[in-house]
Amino acid sequence: MAKQGTLLVVDDNQNILTSLQYLLSEYFDRIITLGSPVTIPSLFRQESIDVVLLDMNFSSGINSGNEGLYWLREIKRLRPQTQVVLFTAYADIDLAVTGIKEGASDFVVKPWDNAKLVRTLQEAYGKTKGKRQAAAPSEQAGGSMYWGNSQAIRPLRMLVEKVSSTDANILITGENGTGKDMLAREIHRLSSRHTKPLVTVDMGAITESLFESELFGHVKGSFTDAHADRVGRFEAADGGTLFLDEIANLPYHLQAKLLTAIQKRSFIKVGSNTPQPTDIRLICATNRDLEEMVRKGEFREDLLYRINTIHLHIPSLRERREDIVPLAKRFLAQYNTQYGRALEGFEPEALRKLLDHPWYGNIRELQHTIEKAVILSEGNELKADCLQFSAAQHQPADDTHCPSDDMPIQTLDEMECSLVKKAIDQCNGNLSQAAAQLGVTRQTLYNKMKRYGI
Ligand SMILES: Nc1ncnc2c1ncn2[C@@H]1O[C@H](COP(=O)(O)OP(=O)(O)OP(=O)(O)O)[C@@H](O)[C@H]1O
């Protein structure tokens, strides 16, 4: 069976810790040992732990198991999804029952039987996975968010677990394809608003003329095409979460209208005079540097302060290389199911190739690469030859994906990207003018900017 998950063993007997580390490292990805439970809270702030094997008695002379029960409650309070297996030298059935009522997943008596201990811990790990899947039924078959275990992602995960249950406005930043949209959905799922709607608005896709009607709704007859009352996105999201994606694309003169609605927690429908209260949790996302935009006078500072009560930055895939292979394996399983394939894994050269690639298109690029490779593969292993990287994503997203002017233009994509960038530069960032100069609609320009990571 493949090694998986992070196990924490807490026991004040160093000999036990050493022998368990030796025994269990064959079955778990990572084993962390603690000689005392007092550092459990700080450890939980830094690490993502799936299963804890917890000794019940720590203070010498007091073998009532109460310390164990206390730490069991603490662990469940800190991270309810972590599974706790209680570990005691005293076969006390009452204590076991109390522990299980308090949320422990099982109980192992010392001296232990190796095979039984391993089985119990593996079953506990299985429950963690089961819980994660049950919590996101609509996102099964590989569609659910994978957090990973890299150093770069851990602080973000801790922060998300802390802030999801609050109503604080959240700004998510990160390069294209890092999973901003996915994180917004995850925060909604973890929040108390999860039974209410999550309404997503792509700010780059809303035309200026329809901005107010889209966001706040309109009443019948308020303009020529208003043949009936329309519910806006603020109203549709009432009680739930409003996710404004690509917030940097909102034109400057419309930013004040959004700010007013957020500040007053109410909006006025087009054609009405009556403010309507709204109860939304706001999440915004962008791949742009909003502070830089504020400095350049392209984004309102007061709006920035309103939307970024909590700022969550998703690291690029380049900064979390340990997560590449686990993510690739998930996508392999997902596309095996989708395309009826039975690829069992990656040949070693394919894994090397995945690790060597810079992934400027981040998780989206990895996902598309694996999808293509699954379709192309023959046999029961995914071959390195089938991993074809997309030309448009060979440049870092920060520099945009375009080649510089003095570089030879190689593909139509690169040429188009270069032209789009040039038009925006020449129009000093005025997207309406840039769209006009390129002979496309503003909407088409947004789509192209999104595609090339501009
Ligand atoms: N943590 C993750 N686990 C699994 N899949 C992920 C994860 N993050 C992103 N993906 C997948 O990668 C793709 C891109 O994710 P998403 O659309 O959330 O990125 P984004 O940062 O919002 O991109 P953009 O800035 O281009 O809008 C999606 O298909 C999503 O399912």
Coordinates of C-alpha atoms and ligand atoms in Angstrom, one line a residue:
M1 CA 0.0 0.0 0.0
A2 CA 1.3 3.5 -0.9
K3 CA 2.5 5.6 2.0
Q4 CA 0.1 8.5 2.7
G5 CA -0.8 11.1 5.2
T6 CA 0.9 12.8 8.2
L7 CA 0.8 11.0 11.6
L8 CA 1.6 12.7 14.9
V9 CA 2.5 10.4 17.8
V10 CA 2.4 11.9 21.3
D11 CA 3.8 9.9 24.1
D12 CA 6.2 10.7 27.0
N13 CA 8.1 7.5 26.6
Q14 CA 11.0 8.1 24.3
N15 CA 11.5 4.4 23.6
I16 CA 7.9 4.1 22.4
L17 CA 8.3 7.1 20.1
T18 CA 11.5 5.6 18.6
S19 CA 10.0 2.2 18.0
L20 CA 6.8 3.6 16.5
Q21 CA 8.7 6.0 14.3
Y22 CA 10.5 3.0 12.9
L23 CA 7.4 0.8 12.6
L24 CA 5.1 3.4 11.1
S25 CA 7.4 5.2 8.7
E26 CA 6.6 2.4 6.2
Y27 CA 2.9 3.3 6.2
F28 CA 2.8 7.1 6.5
D29 CA 4.3 9.9 4.4
R30 CA 5.4 11.8 7.5
I31 CA 5.7 10.9 11.1
I32 CA 6.0 13.6 13.7
T33 CA 6.7 12.7 17.4
L34 CA 6.2 14.7 20.5
G35 CA 7.3 13.8 24.0
S36 CA 4.8 16.2 25.6
P37 CA 1.4 17.3 24.5
V38 CA 1.9 21.0 25.5
T39 CA 3.2 21.9 22.1
I40 CA 0.2 20.4 20.2
P41 CA -1.5 23.8 19.6
S42 CA 1.6 25.4 18.1
L43 CA 2.4 22.3 16.0
F44 CA -1.2 22.4 14.7
R45 CA -0.7 26.0 13.6
Q46 CA 2.3 25.0 11.5
E47 CA 1.4 21.5 10.2
S48 CA -1.4 19.8 8.6
I49 CA -1.9 16.6 10.5
D50 CA -4.2 13.8 9.4
V51 CA -4.0 11.4 12.3
V52 CA -2.8 11.6 16.0
L53 CA -1.9 8.6 18.1
L54 CA -2.4 10.1 21.5
D55 CA -1.1 8.7 24.8
M56 CA -3.7 9.1 27.6
N57 CA -1.5 9.6 30.6
F58 CA 1.2 12.2 30.8
S59 CA 1.5 13.5 34.4
S60 CA 3.3 10.8 36.3
G61 CA 1.1 9.4 39.1
I62 CA -2.2 10.5 37.6
N63 CA -3.2 7.7 35.3
S64 CA -6.9 8.6 35.0
G65 CA -6.7 9.3 31.3
N66 CA -8.0 12.9 31.9
E67 CA -5.0 14.5 30.3
G68 CA -5.6 12.4 27.2
L69 CA -9.2 13.4 27.1
Y70 CA -8.2 17.1 27.6
W71 CA -5.8 16.9 24.6
L72 CA -8.4 15.0 22.5
R73 CA -10.8 17.9 23.0
E74 CA -8.2 20.5 22.2
I75 CA -7.2 18.7 18.9
K76 CA -10.9 18.4 17.9
R77 CA -11.3 22.1 18.7
L78 CA -8.3 23.1 16.7
R79 CA -8.9 20.8 13.7
P80 CA -12.1 18.8 13.8
Q81 CA -11.2 16.7 10.7
T82 CA -8.1 15.3 12.3
Q83 CA -8.6 11.7 13.5
V84 CA -7.4 10.8 17.0
V85 CA -6.5 7.3 18.1
L86 CA -6.2 7.0 21.9
F87 CA -3.2 5.0 23.2
T88 CA -3.1 3.8 26.8
A89 CA -1.4 1.2 28.9
Y90 CA -4.6 0.7 30.9
A91 CA -7.3 -1.3 29.2
D92 CA -10.1 0.7 30.6
I93 CA -13.3 0.2 28.5
D94 CA -15.1 3.2 30.2
L95 CA -12.3 5.5 29.2
A96 CA -12.4 4.1 25.7
V97 CA -16.1 4.8 25.5
T98 CA -15.7 8.3 26.8
G99 CA -12.9 9.0 24.4
I100 CA -14.9 7.8 21.4
K101 CA -18.0 9.8 22.6
E102 CA -15.7 12.8 22.6
G103 CA -14.7 12.3 19.0
A104 CA -11.7 9.8 19.1
S105 CA -11.9 7.5 16.1
D106 CA -10.5 4.4 18.0
F107 CA -8.6 3.1 21.0
V108 CA -5.4 1.0 21.2
V109 CA -4.2 -0.7 24.3
K110 CA -0.5 -1.0 25.3
P111 CA 1.4 -3.3 24.9
W112 CA 0.2 -3.2 21.3
D113 CA 0.0 -5.6 18.5
N114 CA 1.9 -4.1 15.5
A115 CA -0.4 -5.3 12.8
K116 CA -3.5 -4.1 14.7
L117 CA -2.0 -0.7 15.5
V118 CA -1.1 -0.2 11.8
R119 CA -4.6 -1.2 10.7
T120 CA -6.3 1.1 13.2
L121 CA -4.2 4.1 12.2
Q122 CA -4.8 3.3 8.5
E123 CA -8.5 3.1 9.1
A124 CA -8.4 6.4 10.9
Y125 CA -6.5 8.0 8.0
G126 CA -9.2 6.5 5.7
K127 CA -11.8 8.4 7.7
T128 CA -10.0 11.7 7.2
K129 CA -10.1 11.1 3.5
G130 CA -13.8 10.0 3.7
K131 CA -14.6 13.1 5.6
R132 CA -13.0 15.4 3.1
Q133 CA -14.8 13.7 0.2
A134 CA -18.2 13.7 2.0
A135 CA -17.8 17.4 2.7
A136 CA -17.6 18.2 -1.0
P137 CA -20.0 15.8 -2.7
S138 CA -20.3 18.1 -5.8
E139 CA -16.6 18.2 -6.3
Q140 CA -15.9 14.4 -6.4
A141 CA -13.8 12.6 -9.1
G142 CA -10.7 14.8 -8.6
G143 CA -12.6 18.1 -8.8
S144 CA -12.1 18.9 -5.1
M145 CA -9.4 21.2 -3.9
Y146 CA -6.1 19.5 -3.1
W147 CA -4.2 21.4 -0.4
G148 CA -0.9 19.6 -0.6
N149 CA 1.8 19.5 2.0
S150 CA 4.4 21.9 0.9
Q151 CA 5.9 24.5 3.2
A152 CA 4.6 27.2 1.0
I153 CA 1.0 26.2 1.2
R154 CA 0.8 25.4 5.0
P155 CA 0.5 28.9 6.3
L156 CA -2.2 29.7 3.7
R157 CA -4.2 26.6 4.8
M158 CA -4.0 27.6 8.5
L159 CA -5.2 31.1 7.6
V160 CA -8.1 29.8 5.5
E161 CA -9.2 27.4 8.3
K162 CA -9.2 30.4 10.7
V163 CA -11.0 33.0 8.6
S164 CA -13.5 30.9 6.6
S165 CA -16.0 30.9 9.5
T166 CA -15.8 34.7 9.9
D167 CA -17.6 37.2 7.7
A168 CA -14.4 39.1 6.9
N169 CA -14.0 40.3 3.4
I170 CA -11.3 38.3 1.6
L171 CA -9.0 39.2 -1.2
I172 CA -7.4 36.3 -3.0
T173 CA -4.3 36.9 -5.2
G174 CA -2.1 34.6 -7.2
E175 CA -0.9 34.0 -10.7
N176 CA -3.3 32.6 -13.3
G177 CA -4.3 29.0 -12.7
T178 CA -3.1 28.9 -9.1
G179 CA -6.7 28.1 -7.9
K180 CA -8.2 31.4 -6.8
D181 CA -11.6 30.5 -8.0
M182 CA -11.3 27.1 -6.3
L183 CA -10.2 28.6 -3.1
A184 CA -13.1 31.0 -3.1
R185 CA -15.5 28.0 -3.4
E186 CA -13.6 26.2 -0.6
I187 CA -14.0 29.2 1.7
H188 CA -17.7 29.3 1.0
R189 CA -18.0 25.6 1.6
L190 CA -16.2 25.9 5.0
S191 CA -18.3 28.9 6.1
S192 CA -21.6 28.9 8.0
R193 CA -23.1 30.3 4.8
H194 CA -22.5 27.1 2.8
T195 CA -26.2 26.3 2.6
K196 CA -26.8 29.6 0.9
P197 CA -25.7 30.5 -2.6
L198 CA -22.2 31.3 -3.8
V199 CA -22.7 33.8 -6.6
T200 CA -19.7 34.4 -8.9
V201 CA -19.3 37.4 -11.0
D202 CA -16.5 37.7 -13.6
M203 CA -15.8 41.4 -13.4
G204 CA -14.0 41.2 -16.7
A205 CA -17.0 39.8 -18.5
I206 CA -19.5 42.5 -17.4
T207 CA -20.0 45.3 -19.9
E208 CA -19.8 48.8 -18.4
S209 CA -23.3 49.7 -19.5
L210 CA -24.8 46.7 -17.7
F211 CA -22.6 46.9 -14.6
E212 CA -25.2 48.3 -12.3
S213 CA -28.1 46.2 -13.6
E214 CA -26.0 43.0 -13.3
L215 CA -24.8 43.7 -9.8
F216 CA -27.8 45.5 -8.3
G217 CA -30.7 44.4 -10.6
H218 CA -33.2 46.7 -12.2
V219 CA -37.0 47.4 -12.1
K220 CA -39.2 46.9 -15.2
G221 CA -39.2 49.9 -17.6
S222 CA -36.1 51.5 -16.1
F223 CA -34.4 51.4 -19.5
T224 CA -35.4 50.4 -23.0
D225 CA -34.5 46.7 -22.7
A226 CA -35.8 46.3 -19.1
H227 CA -38.9 44.3 -20.0
A228 CA -39.1 42.8 -16.5
D229 CA -37.7 43.2 -13.0
R230 CA -34.3 41.7 -12.7
V231 CA -32.6 40.3 -9.6
G232 CA -29.0 41.5 -9.4
R233 CA -26.0 39.4 -8.1
F234 CA -26.0 41.2 -4.7
E235 CA -29.6 40.2 -4.2
A236 CA -29.0 36.6 -5.5
A237 CA -26.1 36.2 -3.0
D238 CA -28.1 37.4 0.0
G239 CA -27.3 35.3 3.0
G240 CA -24.4 33.7 1.1
T241 CA -21.1 34.7 -0.6
L242 CA -20.5 37.1 -3.4
F243 CA -17.3 36.2 -5.3
L244 CA -16.1 39.0 -7.6
D245 CA -13.4 37.4 -9.8
E246 CA -10.9 39.6 -11.8
I247 CA -11.8 42.6 -9.6
A248 CA -8.9 44.6 -11.1
N249 CA -10.9 44.7 -14.4
L250 CA -13.6 46.9 -12.9
P251 CA -13.2 50.3 -14.5
Y252 CA -12.2 53.1 -12.1
H253 CA -15.4 55.1 -12.4
L254 CA -17.5 52.1 -11.5
Q255 CA -15.4 51.2 -8.4
A256 CA -17.1 53.9 -6.3
K257 CA -20.5 52.3 -6.9
L258 CA -19.2 49.0 -5.7
L259 CA -17.6 50.6 -2.7
T260 CA -20.8 52.3 -1.7
A261 CA -22.8 49.1 -1.8
I262 CA -20.1 47.3 0.3
Q263 CA -19.9 50.1 2.8
K264 CA -23.6 50.7 3.2
R265 CA -24.4 47.0 3.0
S266 CA -27.2 47.9 0.7
F267 CA -27.8 48.6 -3.0
I268 CA -30.3 50.5 -5.1
K269 CA -31.8 48.7 -8.2
V270 CA -31.6 50.6 -11.4
G271 CA -34.8 52.6 -11.8
S272 CA -35.6 52.5 -8.0
N273 CA -35.0 54.9 -5.2
T274 CA -35.2 52.5 -2.4
P275 CA -32.0 51.1 -0.9
Q276 CA -32.3 47.3 -0.3
P277 CA -30.2 45.8 2.5
T278 CA -28.0 42.9 1.7
D279 CA -26.2 40.3 3.8
I280 CA -23.3 39.0 1.8
R281 CA -19.8 37.8 2.5
L282 CA -17.5 39.3 -0.1
I283 CA -14.6 37.5 -1.7
C284 CA -12.6 39.1 -4.5
A285 CA -9.8 37.7 -6.6
T286 CA -7.2 39.0 -9.0
N287 CA -3.8 38.2 -10.5
R288 CA -2.9 41.9 -10.6
D289 CA -1.0 43.8 -8.0
L290 CA -3.7 46.1 -6.7
E291 CA -1.4 48.2 -4.6
E292 CA 0.6 49.0 -7.7
M293 CA -2.6 49.8 -9.5
V294 CA -3.5 52.2 -6.6
R295 CA -0.1 53.9 -7.0
K296 CA -0.8 54.3 -10.7
G297 CA -4.3 55.7 -10.0
E298 CA -6.0 52.7 -11.6
F299 CA -7.7 51.3 -8.5
R300 CA -9.3 53.1 -5.6
E301 CA -7.4 52.9 -2.4
D302 CA -10.6 53.0 -0.3
L303 CA -12.0 50.1 -2.2
L304 CA -8.8 48.1 -1.8
Y305 CA -9.0 48.6 2.0
R306 CA -12.6 47.5 2.0
I307 CA -12.0 44.3 0.1
N308 CA -8.8 43.1 1.6
T309 CA -9.6 42.7 5.3
I310 CA -7.9 39.4 4.9
H311 CA -5.4 38.9 2.1
L312 CA -4.8 35.3 0.9
H313 CA -2.0 34.9 -1.6
I314 CA -1.7 31.5 -3.3
P315 CA 1.9 30.6 -4.1
S316 CA 2.7 29.6 -7.7
L317 CA 3.3 25.9 -8.4
R318 CA 7.0 26.8 -8.9
E319 CA 7.1 27.7 -5.2
R320 CA 5.4 24.5 -4.1
R321 CA 7.2 21.8 -6.1
E322 CA 6.5 19.1 -3.5
D323 CA 2.8 19.3 -4.5
I324 CA 3.4 18.7 -8.3
V325 CA 3.5 14.9 -8.2
P326 CA 0.6 14.5 -5.7
L327 CA -1.5 16.9 -7.9
A328 CA -0.5 15.1 -11.0
K329 CA -1.6 11.8 -9.5
R330 CA -5.0 13.2 -8.6
F331 CA -5.5 14.5 -12.2
L332 CA -4.4 11.1 -13.5
A333 CA -7.1 9.4 -11.4
Q334 CA -9.6 12.0 -12.5
Y335 CA -8.9 11.6 -16.2
N336 CA -8.6 7.8 -15.9
T337 CA -12.2 7.9 -14.8
Q338 CA -13.3 10.5 -17.3
Y339 CA -11.7 8.8 -20.3
G340 CA -12.2 5.2 -19.2
R341 CA -8.4 4.6 -19.0
A342 CA -6.5 2.4 -16.5
L343 CA -3.1 4.1 -16.2
E344 CA -1.6 3.0 -13.0
G345 CA 1.0 5.7 -12.6
F346 CA 3.9 7.6 -14.3
E347 CA 7.1 6.2 -15.7
P348 CA 10.1 7.6 -13.8
E349 CA 11.2 9.8 -16.7
A350 CA 7.7 11.3 -16.8
L351 CA 7.9 12.2 -13.1
R352 CA 11.3 13.8 -13.7
K353 CA 9.8 15.8 -16.6
L354 CA 6.9 17.0 -14.4
L355 CA 9.3 18.2 -11.7
D356 CA 11.7 20.0 -14.2
H357 CA 8.9 22.0 -15.9
P358 CA 8.5 25.6 -14.6
W359 CA 4.6 25.5 -14.7
Y360 CA 4.1 29.2 -15.4
G361 CA 0.5 28.3 -16.1
N362 CA 0.3 26.7 -12.6
I363 CA -2.2 24.1 -11.6
R364 CA -4.4 24.7 -14.7
E365 CA -1.4 24.0 -17.0
L366 CA -0.6 20.9 -15.0
Q367 CA -4.2 19.7 -15.2
H368 CA -4.4 20.2 -19.0
T369 CA -1.0 18.6 -19.5
I370 CA -2.1 15.4 -17.6
E371 CA -5.5 15.4 -19.4
K372 CA -3.8 15.5 -22.8
A373 CA -1.2 12.9 -21.7
V374 CA -4.0 10.5 -20.4
I375 CA -5.7 10.7 -23.8
L376 CA -2.4 10.1 -25.7
S377 CA -1.0 7.3 -23.5
E378 CA -1.0 3.7 -24.4
G379 CA -0.1 0.8 -22.0
N380 CA -0.5 1.0 -18.2
E381 CA 2.0 3.8 -17.4
L382 CA 1.9 7.5 -18.4
K383 CA 4.9 8.0 -20.6
A384 CA 7.2 11.0 -20.6
D385 CA 6.7 11.4 -24.4
C386 CA 3.0 12.1 -23.8
L387 CA 3.7 15.1 -21.7
Q388 CA 3.4 18.0 -24.1
F389 CA 3.8 21.5 -22.6
S390 CA 1.9 24.4 -24.1
A391 CA 4.0 27.0 -25.9
A392 CA 2.0 30.0 -24.6
Q393 CA 3.0 29.2 -21.0
H394 CA 6.7 29.2 -21.3
Q395 CA 7.2 32.7 -19.9
P396 CA 6.6 33.7 -16.3
A397 CA 3.1 35.1 -15.7
D398 CA 4.6 38.1 -13.8
D399 CA 6.3 39.2 -17.0
T400 CA 3.2 38.2 -18.9
H401 CA 3.5 35.3 -21.2
C402 CA 4.6 37.4 -24.2
P403 CA 8.0 37.4 -25.8
S404 CA 9.8 40.7 -25.6
D405 CA 9.8 42.8 -28.8
D406 CA 13.4 41.9 -29.8
M407 CA 12.7 38.2 -29.6
P408 CA 11.7 36.3 -32.7
I409 CA 7.9 35.7 -32.8
Q410 CA 7.3 32.0 -33.0
T411 CA 3.6 31.3 -32.7
L412 CA 0.3 33.1 -33.5
D413 CA -0.5 33.0 -29.8
E414 CA 2.7 34.7 -28.9
M415 CA 2.1 37.3 -31.6
E416 CA -1.4 38.0 -30.4
C417 CA -0.3 38.2 -26.8
S418 CA 2.4 40.7 -27.8
L419 CA 0.0 42.9 -29.7
V420 CA -2.6 42.9 -26.9
K421 CA 0.1 44.0 -24.5
K422 CA 1.4 46.7 -26.8
A423 CA -2.1 48.1 -27.4
I424 CA -2.7 48.3 -23.6
D425 CA 0.7 50.0 -23.1
Q426 CA 0.1 52.5 -25.9
C427 CA -3.3 53.4 -24.4
N428 CA -1.8 53.8 -20.9
G429 CA -3.9 51.0 -19.6
N430 CA -7.2 52.3 -20.9
L431 CA -8.9 49.1 -21.9
S432 CA -11.7 50.6 -23.9
Q433 CA -9.2 52.4 -26.1
A434 CA -7.0 49.4 -26.4
A435 CA -10.0 47.2 -27.5
A436 CA -11.0 49.9 -30.1
Q437 CA -7.4 50.0 -31.4
L438 CA -7.3 46.2 -31.7
G439 CA -10.7 46.2 -33.4
V440 CA -12.3 43.9 -30.8
T441 CA -14.9 44.4 -28.1
R442 CA -13.9 45.1 -24.5
Q443 CA -15.1 41.7 -23.6
T444 CA -12.9 40.0 -26.2
L445 CA -10.0 42.0 -24.9
Y446 CA -10.6 40.8 -21.3
N447 CA -10.8 37.2 -22.5
K448 CA -7.5 37.6 -24.3
M449 CA -5.9 39.3 -21.3
K450 CA -7.0 36.4 -19.1
R451 CA -5.8 33.8 -21.5
Y452 CA -2.3 35.3 -21.7
G453 CA -2.0 36.2 -18.1
I454 CA -1.7 40.0 -18.8
Ligands
LIG1 N1 -5.7 23.1 -5.2 C1 -6.2 22.6 -6.3 N2 -6.6 21.3 -6.3 C2 -7.1 20.7 -7.4 N3 -7.3 21.4 -8.6 C3 -7.0 22.7 -8.6 C4 -6.4 23.4 -7.5 N4 -6.2 24.7 -7.8 C5 -6.6 24.8 -9.1 N5 -7.1 23.6 -9.6 C6 -7.6 23.4 -10.9 O1 -6.9 24.3 -11.8 C7 -7.7 25.0 -12.7 C8 -7.5 26.5 -12.5 O2 -8.1 26.8 -11.2 P1 -8.8 28.2 -11.0 O3 -9.7 28.5 -12.1 O4 -9.4 28.2 -9.6 O5 -7.6 29.2 -11.0 P2 -7.5 30.8 -11.0 O6 -6.4 31.2 -10.1 O7 -8.9 31.3 -10.5 O8 -7.3 31.1 -12.5 P3 -7.5 32.5 -13.3 O9 -6.7 33.5 -12.6 O10 -6.9 32.2 -14.7 O11 -8.9 32.8 -13.3 C9 -9.1 24.5 -12.4 O12 -9.5 23.5 -13.3 C10 -9.1 23.9 -11.0 O13 -9.9 22.8 -10.9

